[in-house]
Amino acid sequence: MSAWSEMDRVYLDHNATTPVDSELKAELLNYVEAWGNPSSIHWNGRHPKNLIRDARSALATGLGVSPLEIVFTSGGSESNSSVFRSMFEYYARKNLKPFFVASSVEHPSVMRSLEHFAQLGARVEFIPVSKRGELDLNRYLELLQQKPNLVSIMFANNETGVINDIQTLCKMAHDAGALFHTDAVQAYGKLEFSLQQLNVDYASISAHKFYALKGAGVLFIKKNSPFIASVFGGGQERHRRGGTENTLGIAALGFMARKLDKISQKRIEIEKLRDDFEAKVMGSISDVVINCKTAQRLPNTSSMLIAGVDGETMLMNLDINGYAVSTGAACSSGNPEPSPVLLAMGFTRDEAQSSLRVSLGWNTTQEQLDVFVEELKATVARLRMLKANSQLQGQG
Ligand SMILES: Cc1ncc(COP(=O)(O)O)c(C=O)c1O
């Protein structure tokens, strides 16, 4: 049994996943009661069908699009993967191979998809991203002149929190005749935006990054944009994603979509906490660099490099003391390889290996952050001393 109670623990890894919203939690049992098959014509299908319809409508309203453009999926990874799969097949039917362009710091679900379809003959090119988090726009323009079929650029990066100007990037792609997809998984629930205004053709969203449940998400497909399903079934989601719907996950996401109006206030509060946290870290620990500080960032995300400290060791030390943080993407934790995102941005392996990501959430308090700064300070001092001692012993 852990020595830490839930009360003592401090969760600062909200870009990995978020706790279930307390109001939503109180509603979940009602959704479980809607256990019927939403496709059933009889009475037992009505409740789940209505829940899904209401969720679709809430999502569509929040995103400024039509409910018909919302396709429920199992989450961000499926939404991302299915866009590339669909595009590949769309061109394969014409005996052609597509040309994809993406940023070099996309989520593994995009990167692995691109790797996969490159092996099958697609052309894939990446837009470099600088250490400050800026996309190389000159390279992007050069690539657009080569007429890609689909551009995929994430709305906000899960590790650095850097926000891309999707409206402009999408317009540039459209002017060059390309379709545009954005992975909006980290942006949804943290930033206010209208997909209609951004004018993207496809967008991915995940429920568990916004206080709902794991295993549910959305793929937005703009009306008339080509799409070929990868999951076949009984015609659900207008034949765009087969399989009996995850009613519970979808209804929960719909519940949170109705809370989107909370974002503007939360954003201000969380950003203030984050900025204050960063100032305290900089003021109390030497040789720390806050990544992409000059870029537009998600209000909740702080990514830093702490010189002379191994990120994984630091993470484990903090974990023992009840603090949940990350060295980068959650799926790569436990993996000694440094963050591919930071490497792609031009950081050395040593630098990337010294990274720490702290991501705040709706329930994060000033007090939690203050005790965390103290813990971090002590941990960094201890690890730096251990390293200095072992280097001295190595010399002796
Ligand atoms: C930017 C980004 N895209 C996609 C995903 C994958 O979402 P899911 O966990 O719902 O598959 C994540 C989750 O880590 C993410 O941060």
CSV table of C-alpha atoms and ligand atoms in Angstrom, one decimal:
chain,number,residue,atom,x,y,z
A,1,MET,CA,0.0,0.0,0.0
A,2,SER,CA,1.2,3.5,-0.8
A,3,ALA,CA,2.2,5.7,2.0
A,4,TRP,CA,0.3,8.5,0.3
A,5,SER,CA,-3.4,9.1,0.6
A,6,GLU,CA,-5.3,10.7,-2.4
A,7,MET,CA,-5.3,13.9,-0.4
A,8,ASP,CA,-1.5,14.1,-0.2
A,9,ARG,CA,-0.9,13.3,-3.8
A,10,VAL,CA,-0.4,16.0,-6.3
A,11,TYR,CA,-1.4,15.4,-9.9
A,12,LEU,CA,0.3,17.7,-12.4
A,13,ASP,CA,0.0,15.6,-15.5
A,14,HIS,CA,-3.2,16.8,-17.1
A,15,ASN,CA,-1.9,16.6,-20.6
A,16,ALA,CA,-1.6,12.8,-20.1
A,17,THR,CA,-5.1,12.5,-18.9
A,18,THR,CA,-7.6,14.4,-16.7
A,19,PRO,CA,-9.6,13.2,-13.7
A,20,VAL,CA,-13.3,12.7,-14.3
A,21,ASP,CA,-15.2,15.9,-13.7
A,22,SER,CA,-17.1,15.6,-10.4
A,23,GLU,CA,-20.5,16.8,-11.8
A,24,LEU,CA,-20.0,14.3,-14.6
A,25,LYS,CA,-19.2,11.5,-12.2
A,26,ALA,CA,-22.6,12.1,-10.5
A,27,GLU,CA,-24.3,11.7,-13.9
A,28,LEU,CA,-22.5,8.5,-15.0
A,29,LEU,CA,-24.9,6.0,-13.5
A,30,ASN,CA,-27.7,7.5,-15.4
A,31,TYR,CA,-25.8,6.9,-18.6
A,32,VAL,CA,-25.0,3.3,-17.5
A,33,GLU,CA,-28.7,2.8,-17.2
A,34,ALA,CA,-29.0,3.5,-20.9
A,35,TRP,CA,-27.6,0.1,-21.7
A,36,GLY,CA,-29.7,-0.6,-24.7
A,37,ASN,CA,-28.3,-0.8,-28.2
A,38,PRO,CA,-28.7,2.7,-29.7
A,39,SER,CA,-29.6,1.2,-33.1
A,40,SER,CA,-32.6,-0.7,-31.7
A,41,ILE,CA,-35.9,0.5,-33.0
A,42,HIS,CA,-37.8,-0.5,-29.8
A,43,TRP,CA,-38.1,1.4,-26.5
A,44,ASN,CA,-34.7,0.1,-25.2
A,45,GLY,CA,-32.8,1.9,-27.9
A,46,ARG,CA,-34.4,5.3,-27.3
A,47,HIS,CA,-32.5,6.4,-24.3
A,48,PRO,CA,-29.0,5.6,-25.6
A,49,LYS,CA,-30.0,7.0,-29.0
A,50,ASN,CA,-31.1,10.3,-27.4
A,51,LEU,CA,-27.9,10.5,-25.3
A,52,ILE,CA,-25.8,10.2,-28.4
A,53,ARG,CA,-27.9,12.6,-30.3
A,54,ASP,CA,-27.6,15.2,-27.5
A,55,ALA,CA,-23.9,14.6,-27.2
A,56,ARG,CA,-23.4,15.1,-30.9
A,57,SER,CA,-25.4,18.3,-30.8
A,58,ALA,CA,-23.5,19.6,-27.8
A,59,LEU,CA,-20.2,18.8,-29.5
A,60,ALA,CA,-21.3,20.4,-32.8
A,61,THR,CA,-22.5,23.6,-31.0
A,62,GLY,CA,-19.3,24.0,-29.1
A,63,LEU,CA,-17.2,23.5,-32.2
A,64,GLY,CA,-19.4,25.7,-34.4
A,65,VAL,CA,-20.1,23.0,-36.9
A,66,SER,CA,-23.0,20.8,-38.0
A,67,PRO,CA,-23.9,17.6,-36.0
A,68,LEU,CA,-23.6,15.7,-39.2
A,69,GLU,CA,-19.9,16.6,-39.3
A,70,ILE,CA,-19.2,14.9,-36.0
A,71,VAL,CA,-18.1,11.2,-36.0
A,72,PHE,CA,-17.6,9.5,-32.7
A,73,THR,CA,-14.5,7.4,-32.4
A,74,SER,CA,-12.5,5.6,-29.7
A,75,GLY,CA,-10.3,8.6,-29.1
A,76,GLY,CA,-7.6,10.8,-30.5
A,77,SER,CA,-5.3,8.0,-31.8
A,78,GLU,CA,-8.1,6.5,-33.8
A,79,SER,CA,-9.3,9.8,-35.2
A,80,ASN,CA,-5.7,10.7,-36.3
A,81,SER,CA,-4.9,7.3,-37.8
A,82,SER,CA,-8.2,7.1,-39.7
A,83,VAL,CA,-7.6,10.4,-41.5
A,84,PHE,CA,-4.4,9.1,-43.0
A,85,ARG,CA,-5.8,5.7,-43.7
A,86,SER,CA,-8.8,7.2,-45.4
A,87,MET,CA,-6.6,9.5,-47.5
A,88,PHE,CA,-4.3,6.7,-48.5
A,89,GLU,CA,-7.2,4.6,-49.6
A,90,TYR,CA,-8.9,7.4,-51.4
A,91,TYR,CA,-5.8,7.8,-53.6
A,92,ALA,CA,-5.2,4.0,-53.8
A,93,ARG,CA,-8.6,3.7,-55.5
A,94,LYS,CA,-7.3,6.0,-58.2
A,95,ASN,CA,-4.0,4.1,-58.4
A,96,LEU,CA,-2.2,7.0,-56.8
A,97,LYS,CA,-0.2,7.5,-53.7
A,98,PRO,CA,-0.9,10.5,-51.5
A,99,PHE,CA,1.6,13.2,-50.5
A,100,PHE,CA,1.4,14.1,-46.8
A,101,VAL,CA,2.9,17.0,-45.0
A,102,ALA,CA,3.0,17.2,-41.2
A,103,SER,CA,4.9,19.1,-38.5
A,104,SER,CA,7.9,17.3,-37.1
A,105,VAL,CA,6.5,17.3,-33.6
A,106,GLU,CA,3.2,15.5,-34.0
A,107,HIS,CA,1.8,12.9,-31.6
A,108,PRO,CA,2.9,9.3,-32.2
A,109,SER,CA,-0.5,8.4,-33.6
A,110,VAL,CA,0.2,10.8,-36.4
A,111,MET,CA,3.9,10.0,-36.7
A,112,ARG,CA,3.4,6.2,-36.7
A,113,SER,CA,0.6,6.5,-39.3
A,114,LEU,CA,2.8,8.5,-41.6
A,115,GLU,CA,5.6,6.0,-41.1
A,116,HIS,CA,3.2,3.2,-42.0
A,117,PHE,CA,1.8,4.8,-45.1
A,118,ALA,CA,5.3,5.9,-46.2
A,119,GLN,CA,6.2,2.2,-46.2
A,120,LEU,CA,3.2,1.6,-48.4
A,121,GLY,CA,4.4,4.2,-50.9
A,122,ALA,CA,3.0,7.6,-49.7
A,123,ARG,CA,5.3,10.6,-49.9
A,124,VAL,CA,5.8,12.2,-46.4
A,125,GLU,CA,7.6,15.4,-45.7
A,126,PHE,CA,7.9,17.2,-42.3
A,127,ILE,CA,7.9,20.9,-41.5
A,128,PRO,CA,10.8,21.6,-39.1
A,129,VAL,CA,10.1,23.2,-35.7
A,130,SER,CA,12.6,25.4,-33.9
A,131,LYS,CA,13.7,25.1,-30.3
A,132,ARG,CA,11.4,28.0,-29.6
A,133,GLY,CA,8.5,26.0,-31.0
A,134,GLU,CA,8.1,27.9,-34.3
A,135,LEU,CA,7.2,26.1,-37.5
A,136,ASP,CA,9.6,26.8,-40.3
A,137,LEU,CA,7.1,28.7,-42.5
A,138,ASN,CA,9.5,29.0,-45.4
A,139,ARG,CA,9.9,25.3,-45.6
A,140,TYR,CA,6.1,24.9,-45.3
A,141,LEU,CA,5.6,27.2,-48.3
A,142,GLU,CA,8.2,25.3,-50.3
A,143,LEU,CA,6.4,22.0,-49.5
A,144,LEU,CA,3.0,23.5,-50.4
A,145,GLN,CA,4.4,24.4,-53.8
A,146,GLN,CA,5.0,20.7,-54.3
A,147,LYS,CA,1.3,20.2,-54.0
A,148,PRO,CA,0.7,17.9,-51.1
A,149,ASN,CA,-2.7,16.2,-50.8
A,150,LEU,CA,-3.1,16.5,-47.0
A,151,VAL,CA,-1.4,18.7,-44.4
A,152,SER,CA,-1.6,17.7,-40.8
A,153,ILE,CA,-0.5,20.2,-38.1
A,154,MET,CA,-1.4,19.8,-34.5
A,155,PHE,CA,-3.4,22.7,-32.8
A,156,ALA,CA,-1.3,22.5,-29.6
A,157,ASN,CA,1.7,20.4,-28.7
A,158,ASN,CA,1.2,17.9,-25.9
A,159,GLU,CA,4.8,18.3,-24.6
A,160,THR,CA,5.7,22.0,-25.0
A,161,GLY,CA,2.1,23.3,-25.1
A,162,VAL,CA,3.0,25.5,-28.2
A,163,ILE,CA,-0.1,26.6,-30.0
A,164,ASN,CA,-0.1,26.8,-33.8
A,165,ASP,CA,-2.0,29.4,-35.8
A,166,ILE,CA,-4.3,26.9,-37.4
A,167,GLN,CA,-6.5,29.3,-39.3
A,168,THR,CA,-3.5,30.8,-41.2
A,169,LEU,CA,-1.8,27.4,-41.7
A,170,CYS,CA,-5.0,25.9,-43.0
A,171,LYS,CA,-5.6,28.8,-45.4
A,172,MET,CA,-2.1,28.4,-46.8
A,173,ALA,CA,-2.8,24.7,-47.4
A,174,HIS,CA,-6.1,25.4,-49.0
A,175,ASP,CA,-4.6,28.0,-51.3
A,176,ALA,CA,-2.2,25.3,-52.4
A,177,GLY,CA,-5.0,22.9,-53.0
A,178,ALA,CA,-4.4,20.6,-50.0
A,179,LEU,CA,-6.8,19.4,-47.5
A,180,PHE,CA,-6.0,20.2,-43.8
A,181,HIS,CA,-6.2,18.1,-40.7
A,182,THR,CA,-5.5,19.3,-37.2
A,183,ASP,CA,-5.0,17.2,-34.1
A,184,ALA,CA,-6.9,19.3,-31.6
A,185,VAL,CA,-6.7,16.8,-28.8
A,186,GLN,CA,-4.7,19.1,-26.5
A,187,ALA,CA,-6.6,22.3,-27.5
A,188,TYR,CA,-10.1,21.0,-26.9
A,189,GLY,CA,-11.2,22.0,-23.5
A,190,LYS,CA,-8.3,24.3,-22.9
A,191,LEU,CA,-8.8,26.9,-25.7
A,192,GLU,CA,-11.9,28.4,-27.2
A,193,PHE,CA,-12.2,27.9,-30.9
A,194,SER,CA,-14.6,27.3,-33.7
A,195,LEU,CA,-13.8,24.7,-36.3
A,196,GLN,CA,-15.9,26.5,-38.8
A,197,GLN,CA,-13.8,29.6,-38.3
A,198,LEU,CA,-10.5,27.7,-38.6
A,199,ASN,CA,-12.0,26.1,-41.7
A,200,VAL,CA,-10.1,22.8,-41.3
A,201,ASP,CA,-11.3,19.7,-43.2
A,202,TYR,CA,-10.6,17.2,-40.4
A,203,ALA,CA,-10.0,17.6,-36.6
A,204,SER,CA,-9.4,15.1,-33.9
A,205,ILE,CA,-10.6,15.3,-30.3
A,206,SER,CA,-10.2,13.0,-27.3
A,207,ALA,CA,-12.6,12.9,-24.3
A,208,HIS,CA,-10.2,11.9,-21.6
A,209,LYS,CA,-8.1,15.1,-22.0
A,210,PHE,CA,-11.2,17.1,-21.0
A,211,TYR,CA,-12.4,15.5,-17.8
A,212,ALA,CA,-14.5,12.8,-19.5
A,213,LEU,CA,-13.8,9.1,-20.0
A,214,LYS,CA,-11.1,7.2,-21.9
A,215,GLY,CA,-12.0,5.4,-25.1
A,216,ALA,CA,-14.1,8.1,-26.7
A,217,GLY,CA,-13.3,10.9,-29.1
A,218,VAL,CA,-14.4,12.7,-32.2
A,219,LEU,CA,-13.3,13.0,-35.7
A,220,PHE,CA,-14.7,16.1,-37.3
A,221,ILE,CA,-15.1,15.7,-41.0
A,222,LYS,CA,-16.2,18.8,-42.9
A,223,LYS,CA,-19.1,18.3,-45.2
A,224,ASN,CA,-18.0,17.0,-48.6
A,225,SER,CA,-14.5,16.2,-47.5
A,226,PRO,CA,-13.5,12.8,-48.7
A,227,PHE,CA,-13.6,10.1,-46.1
A,228,ILE,CA,-13.4,6.3,-46.3
A,229,ALA,CA,-14.2,4.4,-43.2
A,230,SER,CA,-11.7,2.0,-41.6
A,231,VAL,CA,-14.1,0.3,-39.2
A,232,PHE,CA,-17.0,-1.3,-40.9
A,233,GLY,CA,-20.2,-2.3,-39.2
A,234,GLY,CA,-23.9,-1.8,-39.1
A,235,GLY,CA,-24.0,1.7,-40.6
A,236,GLN,CA,-23.4,3.6,-37.4
A,237,GLU,CA,-22.1,7.2,-37.6
A,238,ARG,CA,-23.5,7.3,-41.1
A,239,HIS,CA,-21.2,4.5,-42.3
A,240,ARG,CA,-18.2,6.5,-41.3
A,241,ARG,CA,-17.4,4.5,-38.2
A,242,GLY,CA,-19.1,1.1,-37.7
A,243,GLY,CA,-19.6,-0.6,-34.4
A,244,THR,CA,-22.2,-0.3,-31.6
A,245,GLU,CA,-21.5,3.1,-30.0
A,246,ASN,CA,-19.7,3.6,-26.7
A,247,THR,CA,-22.8,5.3,-25.3
A,248,LEU,CA,-21.3,5.9,-21.9
A,249,GLY,CA,-18.1,7.5,-23.3
A,250,ILE,CA,-20.0,9.6,-25.8
A,251,ALA,CA,-22.6,10.8,-23.3
A,252,ALA,CA,-19.9,11.8,-20.9
A,253,LEU,CA,-18.1,13.7,-23.6
A,254,GLY,CA,-21.3,15.4,-24.5
A,255,PHE,CA,-21.8,16.4,-20.8
A,256,MET,CA,-18.4,18.1,-20.8
A,257,ALA,CA,-19.0,19.8,-24.2
A,258,ARG,CA,-21.9,21.6,-22.4
A,259,LYS,CA,-19.3,22.9,-20.0
A,260,LEU,CA,-17.1,24.5,-22.6
A,261,ASP,CA,-18.3,28.0,-21.5
A,262,LYS,CA,-16.1,27.5,-18.3
A,263,ILE,CA,-12.9,27.5,-20.4
A,264,SER,CA,-12.4,31.3,-20.6
A,265,GLN,CA,-12.4,31.8,-16.8
A,266,LYS,CA,-10.4,28.6,-16.2
A,267,ARG,CA,-7.9,29.6,-18.8
A,268,ILE,CA,-7.1,32.9,-17.0
A,269,GLU,CA,-6.9,31.3,-13.6
A,270,ILE,CA,-4.7,28.4,-14.8
A,271,GLU,CA,-2.4,30.6,-16.8
A,272,LYS,CA,-1.8,32.8,-13.8
A,273,LEU,CA,-0.9,29.7,-11.7
A,274,ARG,CA,1.4,28.4,-14.4
A,275,ASP,CA,3.2,31.7,-14.8
A,276,ASP,CA,3.6,32.0,-11.1
A,277,PHE,CA,4.9,28.5,-10.9
A,278,GLU,CA,7.5,29.1,-13.6
A,279,ALA,CA,8.7,32.3,-11.9
A,280,LYS,CA,9.1,30.4,-8.6
A,281,VAL,CA,11.1,27.6,-10.3
A,282,MET,CA,13.3,30.0,-12.1
A,283,GLY,CA,13.8,31.9,-8.9
A,284,SER,CA,14.7,28.9,-6.8
A,285,ILE,CA,16.5,26.4,-9.1
A,286,SER,CA,19.6,27.2,-11.1
A,287,ASP,CA,20.2,26.3,-14.8
A,288,VAL,CA,16.6,25.8,-15.7
A,289,VAL,CA,15.2,26.7,-19.1
A,290,ILE,CA,11.5,27.0,-19.8
A,291,ASN,CA,10.8,25.6,-23.2
A,292,CYS,CA,9.1,27.8,-25.8
A,293,LYS,CA,8.4,30.6,-23.3
A,294,THR,CA,8.2,33.2,-26.1
A,295,ALA,CA,5.7,31.2,-28.1
A,296,GLN,CA,1.9,31.1,-27.7
A,297,ARG,CA,1.4,28.2,-25.3
A,298,LEU,CA,-1.5,26.3,-23.7
A,299,PRO,CA,-2.3,28.0,-20.4
A,300,ASN,CA,-1.7,24.9,-18.4
A,301,THR,CA,1.6,23.5,-19.8
A,302,SER,CA,5.1,24.1,-18.6
A,303,SER,CA,7.9,22.2,-20.2
A,304,MET,CA,11.4,22.7,-18.9
A,305,LEU,CA,15.0,21.5,-19.1
A,306,ILE,CA,16.8,21.1,-15.8
A,307,ALA,CA,20.6,20.9,-16.5
A,308,GLY,CA,22.5,18.1,-14.8
A,309,VAL,CA,19.4,16.0,-14.0
A,310,ASP,CA,18.1,12.9,-15.7
A,311,GLY,CA,14.4,13.4,-16.3
A,312,GLU,CA,13.3,9.8,-15.7
A,313,THR,CA,15.2,9.6,-12.4
A,314,MET,CA,13.7,12.9,-11.3
A,315,LEU,CA,10.2,11.7,-12.3
A,316,MET,CA,10.7,8.5,-10.2
A,317,ASN,CA,12.0,10.4,-7.2
A,318,LEU,CA,9.0,12.8,-7.4
A,319,ASP,CA,6.6,9.9,-7.8
A,320,ILE,CA,7.9,8.3,-4.7
A,321,ASN,CA,7.0,11.5,-2.9
A,322,GLY,CA,3.5,11.6,-4.4
A,323,TYR,CA,3.9,14.0,-7.3
A,324,ALA,CA,2.7,12.9,-10.8
A,325,VAL,CA,4.5,14.7,-13.6
A,326,SER,CA,6.0,13.7,-16.9
A,327,THR,CA,9.2,13.9,-18.9
A,328,GLY,CA,7.2,14.3,-22.1
A,329,ALA,CA,4.6,12.1,-23.8
A,330,ALA,CA,2.9,9.7,-21.4
A,331,CYS,CA,3.3,6.8,-23.7
A,332,SER,CA,7.0,7.2,-23.7
A,333,SER,CA,7.4,7.2,-19.9
A,334,GLY,CA,9.3,4.2,-18.7
A,335,ASN,CA,11.1,4.4,-22.0
A,336,PRO,CA,14.7,5.7,-21.6
A,337,GLU,CA,14.7,7.2,-25.1
A,338,PRO,CA,14.6,11.0,-24.8
A,339,SER,CA,11.5,12.8,-26.1
A,340,PRO,CA,11.3,12.7,-29.9
A,341,VAL,CA,9.5,16.0,-29.9
A,342,LEU,CA,12.4,17.8,-28.2
A,343,LEU,CA,14.9,16.0,-30.4
A,344,ALA,CA,13.0,17.1,-33.5
A,345,MET,CA,13.2,20.6,-32.2
A,346,GLY,CA,17.0,20.4,-32.2
A,347,PHE,CA,17.8,19.8,-28.5
A,348,THR,CA,20.6,17.4,-27.8
A,349,ARG,CA,19.9,14.0,-26.3
A,350,ASP,CA,21.3,15.2,-23.0
A,351,GLU,CA,19.1,18.2,-23.0
A,352,ALA,CA,16.0,16.2,-24.0
A,353,GLN,CA,16.8,13.7,-21.3
A,354,SER,CA,16.7,16.5,-18.7
A,355,SER,CA,13.1,17.5,-19.5
A,356,LEU,CA,10.2,17.9,-17.2
A,357,ARG,CA,6.6,18.5,-18.2
A,358,VAL,CA,4.2,19.9,-15.7
A,359,SER,CA,0.6,20.3,-16.8
A,360,LEU,CA,-2.0,21.9,-14.6
A,361,GLY,CA,-5.8,21.2,-14.5
A,362,TRP,CA,-9.0,22.7,-13.3
A,363,ASN,CA,-8.4,21.5,-9.7
A,364,THR,CA,-4.7,22.5,-9.4
A,365,THR,CA,-4.2,24.9,-6.5
A,366,GLN,CA,-1.5,27.4,-5.6
A,367,GLU,CA,-0.7,25.4,-2.5
A,368,GLN,CA,-0.1,22.2,-4.5
A,369,LEU,CA,2.3,24.1,-6.8
A,370,ASP,CA,4.1,25.7,-4.0
A,371,VAL,CA,4.8,22.4,-2.2
A,372,PHE,CA,5.8,21.0,-5.6
A,373,VAL,CA,8.3,23.7,-6.2
A,374,GLU,CA,9.9,22.9,-2.8
A,375,GLU,CA,10.0,19.2,-3.6
A,376,LEU,CA,11.5,19.8,-7.0
A,377,LYS,CA,14.1,22.1,-5.6
A,378,ALA,CA,15.2,19.4,-3.0
A,379,THR,CA,15.1,16.6,-5.6
A,380,VAL,CA,17.1,18.5,-8.2
A,381,ALA,CA,19.7,19.5,-5.5
A,382,ARG,CA,19.9,15.8,-4.4
A,383,LEU,CA,20.3,14.4,-7.9
A,384,ARG,CA,22.9,17.0,-8.9
A,385,MET,CA,24.9,16.2,-5.8
A,386,LEU,CA,24.7,12.5,-6.5
A,387,LYS,CA,25.9,13.1,-10.0
A,388,ALA,CA,28.8,15.3,-8.9
A,389,ASN,CA,29.8,12.7,-6.3
A,390,SER,CA,29.8,9.9,-8.8
A,391,GLN,CA,31.8,12.0,-11.3
A,392,LEU,CA,34.4,12.7,-8.5
A,393,GLN,CA,34.5,9.0,-7.7
A,394,GLY,CA,35.0,8.2,-11.4
A,395,GLN,CA,38.0,10.5,-11.5
A,396,GLY,CA,39.5,9.1,-8.3
B,1,LIG,C1,-1.8,15.7,-29.2
B,1,LIG,C2,-2.4,14.3,-28.9
B,1,LIG,N1,-2.9,13.7,-29.9
B,1,LIG,C3,-3.5,12.5,-29.8
B,1,LIG,C4,-3.5,11.8,-28.5
B,1,LIG,C5,-4.1,10.5,-28.4
B,1,LIG,O1,-5.4,10.6,-27.8
B,1,LIG,P1,-6.1,9.2,-27.2
B,1,LIG,O2,-5.3,9.0,-25.9
B,1,LIG,O3,-7.5,9.6,-27.0
B,1,LIG,O4,-5.9,8.1,-28.2
B,1,LIG,C6,-2.9,12.5,-27.5
B,1,LIG,C7,-2.9,11.8,-26.1
B,1,LIG,O5,-1.9,11.7,-25.5
B,1,LIG,C8,-2.4,13.8,-27.6
B,1,LIG,O6,-1.8,14.4,-26.6
